């Protein structure tokens, strides 16, 4: 198979869909790999590294799309890329369709094979291709939250870890999944007081077992959320519904109950956000303020640490990429039920029911 790795063109996205080691594995399996010139520069992987691994370097993104049977990338295609996708071409990337109707309609129109990293699901019900980026984003959420709690950023002026004689900051984490647990771990490491909420008691018991005593759990409901937001300095949104739009756990009216300078980091922004006032921002312009509450809603948080993120991502995506290249998408998905769940749109038809539900469409679901 001919596999193409284009340069990411989303704002401040420095990750790349494949490392040179990934290229090496594909070439070893007798596949051809085209990499756009400079695609890996932001992650510290250069043209010569890809060439030494066996890739052919192409000058433009148009060439990569035009000459490849499968595109492997990181973020969803943006408007400039829509028309580059060919009928029947495999596009393997993060899509997050439920949060973008224009993207969904564009991919239906292009009639490609859209396989979404974030809905590939293993036998245990976990999302192996989302996990490493959730780990990065969860840890980063605390770094960014701590920074924007500083007064120059209009935060409350609170040091999360406190100092002798001054109580530590308080962090509220919504969701005890991968993002939430990594965020809680980082916040606890800084010495903050952490409350982590979820509706899944099994997850809360796990958190209670593995976290230090200054991380406490609470069952998530609107009453409890309204109580906690009044006293916490940093709120992390880490709620995920597989392939679906995130629920709004914090509504606009709740902002008035928070103290001025409270910081919200909504990691769920890719799926529409779990805060009603969430709107996607960029690393270039990461925050905005509503009702004196600082919102950090960068849609590609791991893109700020591209070396770590690219290596972590390729570690988990490469086995699926090799399988798709060796067998073709139909045979690969028939033999691997995890990969089959990654199928979102096939040649113009939506086949993942949560996408139809997100937009109230009646399109029949095929798989």
GROMACS .gro file of C-alpha atoms in nm:
model
  367
    1UNK     CA    1   0.000   0.000   0.000
    2UNK     CA    2   0.107   0.359  -0.055
    3UNK     CA    3   0.093   0.548   0.276
    4UNK     CA    4   0.111   0.928   0.297
    5UNK     CA    5   0.212   1.141   0.596
    6UNK     CA    6   0.119   1.508   0.539
    7UNK     CA    7   0.233   1.806   0.742
    8UNK     CA    8  -0.029   1.915   0.995
    9UNK     CA    9  -0.167   2.259   0.907
   10UNK     CA   10  -0.398   2.321   1.201
   11UNK     CA   11  -0.299   2.627   1.406
   12UNK     CA   12   0.013   2.557   1.616
   13UNK     CA   13  -0.003   2.182   1.554
   14UNK     CA   14   0.355   2.054   1.555
   15UNK     CA   15   0.288   1.682   1.588
   16UNK     CA   16   0.324   1.446   1.294
   17UNK     CA   17   0.133   1.128   1.213
   18UNK     CA   18   0.433   0.896   1.209
   19UNK     CA   19   0.789   0.880   1.339
   20UNK     CA   20   1.081   0.755   1.126
   21UNK     CA   21   1.063   0.426   1.319
   22UNK     CA   22   0.704   0.386   1.197
   23UNK     CA   23   0.815   0.450   0.841
   24UNK     CA   24   1.088   0.187   0.884
   25UNK     CA   25   0.830  -0.077   0.988
   26UNK     CA   26   0.605  -0.004   0.691
   27UNK     CA   27   0.891  -0.013   0.443
   28UNK     CA   28   1.009  -0.339   0.599
   29UNK     CA   29   0.662  -0.474   0.518
   30UNK     CA   30   0.711  -0.372   0.152
   31UNK     CA   31   0.490  -0.062   0.161
   32UNK     CA   32   0.571   0.277   0.009
   33UNK     CA   33   0.569   0.580   0.238
   34UNK     CA   34   0.549   0.941   0.119
   35UNK     CA   35   0.623   1.211   0.376
   36UNK     CA   36   0.563   1.578   0.308
   37UNK     CA   37   0.878   1.785   0.334
   38UNK     CA   38   0.909   1.932   0.685
   39UNK     CA   39   0.619   1.730   0.824
   40UNK     CA   40   0.819   1.615   1.125
   41UNK     CA   41   1.028   1.928   1.189
   42UNK     CA   42   0.811   2.045   1.480
   43UNK     CA   43   0.851   1.710   1.654
   44UNK     CA   44   1.226   1.692   1.599
   45UNK     CA   45   1.215   1.446   1.307
   46UNK     CA   46   1.368   1.580   0.988
   47UNK     CA   47   1.356   1.488   0.619
   48UNK     CA   48   1.688   1.303   0.636
   49UNK     CA   49   1.557   1.091   0.925
   50UNK     CA   50   1.258   0.983   0.719
   51UNK     CA   51   1.472   0.922   0.410
   52UNK     CA   52   1.710   0.704   0.608
   53UNK     CA   53   1.408   0.505   0.728
   54UNK     CA   54   1.302   0.448   0.365
   55UNK     CA   55   1.046   0.723   0.298
   56UNK     CA   56   1.023   0.938  -0.014
   57UNK     CA   57   0.994   1.311   0.056
   58UNK     CA   58   0.733   1.506  -0.141
   59UNK     CA   59   0.721   1.885  -0.159
   60UNK     CA   60   0.351   1.960  -0.114
   61UNK     CA   61   0.052   1.839   0.081
   62UNK     CA   62  -0.138   1.804  -0.248
   63UNK     CA   63   0.118   1.555  -0.377
   64UNK     CA   64   0.095   1.347  -0.061
   65UNK     CA   65  -0.285   1.320  -0.083
   66UNK     CA   66  -0.287   1.263  -0.457
   67UNK     CA   67  -0.030   0.982  -0.452
   68UNK     CA   68  -0.140   0.791  -0.139
   69UNK     CA   69  -0.396   0.519  -0.076
   70UNK     CA   70  -0.392   0.580   0.300
   71UNK     CA   71  -0.331   0.906   0.485
   72UNK     CA   72  -0.196   0.884   0.839
   73UNK     CA   73  -0.209   1.207   1.035
   74UNK     CA   74  -0.285   1.351   1.380
   75UNK     CA   75  -0.568   1.603   1.367
   76UNK     CA   76  -0.888   1.611   1.168
   77UNK     CA   77  -0.862   1.759   0.818
   78UNK     CA   78  -0.934   2.131   0.809
   79UNK     CA   79  -1.120   2.313   0.530
   80UNK     CA   80  -0.813   2.350   0.307
   81UNK     CA   81  -0.769   1.971   0.307
   82UNK     CA   82  -1.127   1.862   0.241
   83UNK     CA   83  -1.101   1.860  -0.139
   84UNK     CA   84  -0.767   1.676  -0.129
   85UNK     CA   85  -0.930   1.359   0.007
   86UNK     CA   86  -1.015   1.113  -0.269
   87UNK     CA   87  -1.303   0.870  -0.298
   88UNK     CA   88  -1.207   0.540  -0.135
   89UNK     CA   89  -0.895   0.686   0.027
   90UNK     CA   90  -0.832   0.574   0.387
   91UNK     CA   91  -0.783   0.860   0.632
   92UNK     CA   92  -0.662   0.741   0.972
   93UNK     CA   93  -0.654   1.022   1.228
   94UNK     CA   94  -0.840   1.188   1.517
   95UNK     CA   95  -1.172   1.312   1.375
   96UNK     CA   96  -1.405   1.393   1.669
   97UNK     CA   97  -1.695   1.415   1.424
   98UNK     CA   98  -1.963   1.467   1.689
   99UNK     CA   99  -1.827   1.814   1.763
  100UNK     CA  100  -1.822   1.937   1.400
  101UNK     CA  101  -2.109   1.904   1.156
  102UNK     CA  102  -1.920   2.086   0.874
  103UNK     CA  103  -1.632   1.837   0.898
  104UNK     CA  104  -1.874   1.543   0.903
  105UNK     CA  105  -2.061   1.667   0.595
  106UNK     CA  106  -1.733   1.734   0.413
  107UNK     CA  107  -1.608   1.380   0.476
  108UNK     CA  108  -1.942   1.237   0.362
  109UNK     CA  109  -1.908   1.439   0.041
  110UNK     CA  110  -1.549   1.324  -0.023
  111UNK     CA  111  -1.648   0.955   0.013
  112UNK     CA  112  -1.326   0.851   0.184
  113UNK     CA  113  -1.281   0.579   0.445
  114UNK     CA  114  -1.267   0.771   0.773
  115UNK     CA  115  -1.119   0.567   1.058
  116UNK     CA  116  -1.107   0.763   1.382
  117UNK     CA  117  -0.835   0.702   1.639
  118UNK     CA  118  -1.068   0.807   1.920
  119UNK     CA  119  -1.329   0.535   1.860
  120UNK     CA  120  -1.096   0.236   1.817
  121UNK     CA  121  -1.196   0.030   2.120
  122UNK     CA  122  -1.036  -0.283   2.264
  123UNK     CA  123  -1.202  -0.581   2.433
  124UNK     CA  124  -1.183  -0.417   2.775
  125UNK     CA  125  -1.377  -0.116   2.647
  126UNK     CA  126  -1.075   0.117   2.663
  127UNK     CA  127  -0.967   0.349   2.382
  128UNK     CA  128  -0.604   0.257   2.312
  129UNK     CA  129  -0.538   0.527   2.053
  130UNK     CA  130  -0.691   0.803   2.264
  131UNK     CA  131  -0.522   0.700   2.588
  132UNK     CA  132  -0.170   0.840   2.528
  133UNK     CA  133  -0.301   1.181   2.419
  134UNK     CA  134  -0.540   1.182   2.713
  135UNK     CA  135  -0.244   1.111   2.939
  136UNK     CA  136  -0.052   1.403   2.789
  137UNK     CA  137  -0.354   1.637   2.802
  138UNK     CA  138  -0.443   1.540   3.159
  139UNK     CA  139  -0.092   1.614   3.281
  140UNK     CA  140  -0.071   1.934   3.077
  141UNK     CA  141  -0.406   2.055   3.214
  142UNK     CA  142  -0.249   2.106   3.555
  143UNK     CA  143   0.060   2.278   3.413
  144UNK     CA  144  -0.155   2.519   3.216
  145UNK     CA  145  -0.408   2.564   3.495
  146UNK     CA  146  -0.133   2.649   3.742
  147UNK     CA  147   0.007   2.907   3.500
  148UNK     CA  148  -0.327   3.076   3.436
  149UNK     CA  149  -0.408   3.092   3.807
  150UNK     CA  150  -0.131   3.353   3.823
  151UNK     CA  151  -0.248   3.713   3.853
  152UNK     CA  152  -0.091   3.840   3.526
  153UNK     CA  153  -0.321   3.593   3.346
  154UNK     CA  154  -0.622   3.726   3.544
  155UNK     CA  155  -0.627   3.419   3.766
  156UNK     CA  156  -0.691   3.417   4.141
  157UNK     CA  157  -0.323   3.452   4.223
  158UNK     CA  158  -0.306   3.111   4.391
  159UNK     CA  159  -0.002   2.881   4.406
  160UNK     CA  160  -0.144   2.531   4.374
  161UNK     CA  161   0.095   2.374   4.620
  162UNK     CA  162   0.069   2.654   4.876
  163UNK     CA  163   0.357   2.722   5.117
  164UNK     CA  164   0.402   2.668   5.492
  165UNK     CA  165   0.134   2.871   5.664
  166UNK     CA  166  -0.079   2.905   5.348
  167UNK     CA  167  -0.331   2.641   5.240
  168UNK     CA  168  -0.274   2.479   4.899
  169UNK     CA  169  -0.498   2.550   4.602
  170UNK     CA  170  -0.804   2.337   4.538
  171UNK     CA  171  -0.851   2.146   4.212
  172UNK     CA  172  -1.185   2.001   4.097
  173UNK     CA  173  -1.157   1.725   3.836
  174UNK     CA  174  -1.472   1.627   3.646
  175UNK     CA  175  -1.433   1.270   3.521
  176UNK     CA  176  -1.218   0.987   3.657
  177UNK     CA  177  -1.106   0.854   3.321
  178UNK     CA  178  -0.755   0.877   3.181
  179UNK     CA  179  -0.755   1.260   3.165
  180UNK     CA  180  -0.898   1.297   3.513
  181UNK     CA  181  -0.663   1.051   3.680
  182UNK     CA  182  -0.355   1.200   3.514
  183UNK     CA  183  -0.466   1.550   3.609
  184UNK     CA  184  -0.531   1.442   3.967
  185UNK     CA  185  -0.192   1.274   3.984
  186UNK     CA  186  -0.012   1.589   3.867
  187UNK     CA  187  -0.212   1.820   4.094
  188UNK     CA  188  -0.153   1.592   4.393
  189UNK     CA  189   0.217   1.587   4.311
  190UNK     CA  190   0.223   1.966   4.335
  191UNK     CA  191   0.059   1.943   4.676
  192UNK     CA  192  -0.286   2.073   4.578
  193UNK     CA  193  -0.606   1.953   4.741
  194UNK     CA  194  -0.793   1.754   4.473
  195UNK     CA  195  -1.157   1.653   4.442
  196UNK     CA  196  -1.232   1.411   4.158
  197UNK     CA  197  -1.592   1.342   4.053
  198UNK     CA  198  -1.750   1.070   3.841
  199UNK     CA  199  -2.077   0.876   3.808
  200UNK     CA  200  -1.889   0.546   3.793
  201UNK     CA  201  -1.835   0.412   4.145
  202UNK     CA  202  -1.584   0.154   4.020
  203UNK     CA  203  -1.363   0.437   3.893
  204UNK     CA  204  -1.401   0.630   4.218
  205UNK     CA  205  -1.302   0.324   4.420
  206UNK     CA  206  -0.995   0.285   4.199
  207UNK     CA  207  -0.899   0.650   4.253
  208UNK     CA  208  -0.950   0.611   4.627
  209UNK     CA  209  -0.717   0.309   4.627
  210UNK     CA  210  -0.430   0.454   4.425
  211UNK     CA  211  -0.425   0.824   4.514
  212UNK     CA  212  -0.281   0.990   4.826
  213UNK     CA  213  -0.516   1.107   5.103
  214UNK     CA  214  -0.535   1.467   4.977
  215UNK     CA  215  -0.718   1.340   4.666
  216UNK     CA  216  -1.082   1.287   4.762
  217UNK     CA  217  -1.367   1.145   4.555
  218UNK     CA  218  -1.728   1.254   4.520
  219UNK     CA  219  -2.018   1.119   4.319
  220UNK     CA  220  -2.099   1.351   4.032
  221UNK     CA  221  -2.434   1.524   4.014
  222UNK     CA  222  -2.542   1.882   3.953
  223UNK     CA  223  -2.598   1.960   4.321
  224UNK     CA  224  -2.247   1.850   4.418
  225UNK     CA  225  -2.084   2.025   4.121
  226UNK     CA  226  -2.259   2.351   4.214
  227UNK     CA  227  -2.130   2.311   4.570
  228UNK     CA  228  -1.768   2.245   4.473
  229UNK     CA  229  -1.726   2.516   4.208
  230UNK     CA  230  -1.776   2.781   4.476
  231UNK     CA  231  -1.461   2.678   4.663
  232UNK     CA  232  -1.221   2.536   4.404
  233UNK     CA  233  -0.956   2.741   4.223
  234UNK     CA  234  -0.897   2.521   3.918
  235UNK     CA  235  -1.159   2.308   3.741
  236UNK     CA  236  -1.053   2.037   3.494
  237UNK     CA  237  -1.312   1.908   3.245
  238UNK     CA  238  -1.218   1.551   3.159
  239UNK     CA  239  -1.550   1.390   3.066
  240UNK     CA  240  -1.566   1.160   2.764
  241UNK     CA  241  -1.856   0.980   2.600
  242UNK     CA  242  -1.710   0.753   2.332
  243UNK     CA  243  -1.753   0.915   1.992
  244UNK     CA  244  -2.033   1.140   2.119
  245UNK     CA  245  -2.063   1.504   2.222
  246UNK     CA  246  -1.956   1.572   2.580
  247UNK     CA  247  -2.237   1.663   2.825
  248UNK     CA  248  -2.252   2.017   2.967
  249UNK     CA  249  -2.181   1.963   3.336
  250UNK     CA  250  -2.111   2.331   3.400
  251UNK     CA  251  -2.371   2.570   3.261
  252UNK     CA  252  -2.339   2.941   3.193
  253UNK     CA  253  -2.526   3.042   3.508
  254UNK     CA  254  -2.281   2.845   3.725
  255UNK     CA  255  -1.996   3.082   3.635
  256UNK     CA  256  -2.149   3.349   3.858
  257UNK     CA  257  -2.117   3.111   4.154
  258UNK     CA  258  -1.739   3.080   4.104
  259UNK     CA  259  -1.490   3.316   4.260
  260UNK     CA  260  -1.332   3.574   4.026
  261UNK     CA  261  -1.012   3.435   3.877
  262UNK     CA  262  -1.120   3.071   3.889
  263UNK     CA  263  -0.964   2.881   3.599
  264UNK     CA  264  -1.142   2.621   3.384
  265UNK     CA  265  -0.935   2.388   3.165
  266UNK     CA  266  -1.180   2.199   2.943
  267UNK     CA  267  -0.989   1.903   2.801
  268UNK     CA  268  -1.316   1.774   2.653
  269UNK     CA  269  -1.317   2.063   2.401
  270UNK     CA  270  -1.248   1.821   2.112
  271UNK     CA  271  -1.587   1.662   2.179
  272UNK     CA  272  -1.765   1.995   2.222
  273UNK     CA  273  -1.660   2.055   2.584
  274UNK     CA  274  -1.825   1.974   2.916
  275UNK     CA  275  -1.869   2.344   2.999
  276UNK     CA  276  -2.148   2.534   2.823
  277UNK     CA  277  -1.925   2.838   2.765
  278UNK     CA  278  -1.644   2.635   2.607
  279UNK     CA  279  -1.526   2.739   2.262
  280UNK     CA  280  -1.213   2.600   2.101
  281UNK     CA  281  -0.898   2.812   2.134
  282UNK     CA  282  -0.542   2.775   2.007
  283UNK     CA  283  -0.195   2.774   2.160
  284UNK     CA  284  -0.151   3.114   1.996
  285UNK     CA  285  -0.450   3.259   2.181
  286UNK     CA  286  -0.535   3.002   2.450
  287UNK     CA  287  -0.766   3.177   2.696
  288UNK     CA  288  -1.072   3.398   2.720
  289UNK     CA  289  -1.265   3.530   3.019
  290UNK     CA  290  -1.639   3.513   3.086
  291UNK     CA  291  -1.785   3.643   3.413
  292UNK     CA  292  -1.430   3.678   3.554
  293UNK     CA  293  -1.368   3.305   3.498
  294UNK     CA  294  -1.060   3.218   3.290
  295UNK     CA  295  -1.130   2.955   3.022
  296UNK     CA  296  -0.843   2.754   2.871
  297UNK     CA  297  -0.991   2.547   2.587
  298UNK     CA  298  -0.709   2.460   2.348
  299UNK     CA  299  -0.833   2.188   2.115
  300UNK     CA  300  -0.493   2.028   2.058
  301UNK     CA  301  -0.321   2.054   2.394
  302UNK     CA  302  -0.069   1.773   2.325
  303UNK     CA  303   0.048   1.970   2.022
  304UNK     CA  304   0.245   2.192   2.260
  305UNK     CA  305   0.474   1.900   2.347
  306UNK     CA  306   0.502   1.744   2.001
  307UNK     CA  307   0.805   1.521   2.053
  308UNK     CA  308   0.649   1.342   2.351
  309UNK     CA  309   0.307   1.332   2.185
  310UNK     CA  310   0.423   1.207   1.845
  311UNK     CA  311   0.628   0.923   1.991
  312UNK     CA  312   0.347   0.826   2.229
  313UNK     CA  313   0.093   0.832   1.946
  314UNK     CA  314   0.300   0.628   1.699
  315UNK     CA  315   0.364   0.368   1.971
  316UNK     CA  316  -0.006   0.282   1.970
  317UNK     CA  317  -0.120   0.362   1.614
  318UNK     CA  318   0.156   0.183   1.424
  319UNK     CA  319   0.029  -0.176   1.474
  320UNK     CA  320  -0.308  -0.070   1.328
  321UNK     CA  321  -0.142   0.121   1.042
  322UNK     CA  322   0.063  -0.187   0.951
  323UNK     CA  323  -0.248  -0.405   0.969
  324UNK     CA  324  -0.445  -0.169   0.743
  325UNK     CA  325  -0.156  -0.154   0.495
  326UNK     CA  326  -0.099  -0.531   0.493
  327UNK     CA  327  -0.463  -0.638   0.467
  328UNK     CA  328  -0.657  -0.342   0.330
  329UNK     CA  329  -0.922  -0.171   0.540
  330UNK     CA  330  -1.201  -0.425   0.481
  331UNK     CA  331  -1.005  -0.737   0.575
  332UNK     CA  332  -0.826  -0.556   0.859
  333UNK     CA  333  -1.157  -0.442   1.012
  334UNK     CA  334  -1.317  -0.785   0.966
  335UNK     CA  335  -1.032  -0.952   1.152
  336UNK     CA  336  -0.984  -0.685   1.418
  337UNK     CA  337  -1.304  -0.582   1.597
  338UNK     CA  338  -1.117  -0.303   1.779
  339UNK     CA  339  -1.024  -0.144   1.449
  340UNK     CA  340  -1.374  -0.200   1.312
  341UNK     CA  341  -1.509   0.030   1.584
  342UNK     CA  342  -1.284   0.302   1.443
  343UNK     CA  343  -1.490   0.311   1.121
  344UNK     CA  344  -1.693   0.634   1.128
  345UNK     CA  345  -1.771   0.716   0.765
  346UNK     CA  346  -1.741   0.473   0.472
  347UNK     CA  347  -1.761   0.613   0.120
  348UNK     CA  348  -2.020   0.875   0.205
  349UNK     CA  349  -2.219   0.680   0.467
  350UNK     CA  350  -2.206   0.742   0.842
  351UNK     CA  351  -2.157   0.407   1.016
  352UNK     CA  352  -2.103   0.522   1.375
  353UNK     CA  353  -2.438   0.579   1.544
  354UNK     CA  354  -2.317   0.842   1.794
  355UNK     CA  355  -2.243   1.077   1.503
  356UNK     CA  356  -2.602   1.055   1.379
  357UNK     CA  357  -2.727   1.105   1.734
  358UNK     CA  358  -2.509   1.415   1.779
  359UNK     CA  359  -2.678   1.585   1.481
  360UNK     CA  360  -3.021   1.420   1.510
  361UNK     CA  361  -2.977   1.252   1.172
  362UNK     CA  362  -3.178   0.949   1.066
  363UNK     CA  363  -2.907   0.801   0.843
  364UNK     CA  364  -2.901   0.420   0.879
  365UNK     CA  365  -2.605   0.273   1.063
  366UNK     CA  366  -2.427   0.002   0.865
  367UNK     CA  367  -2.191  -0.153   1.122
   0.00000   0.00000   0.00000
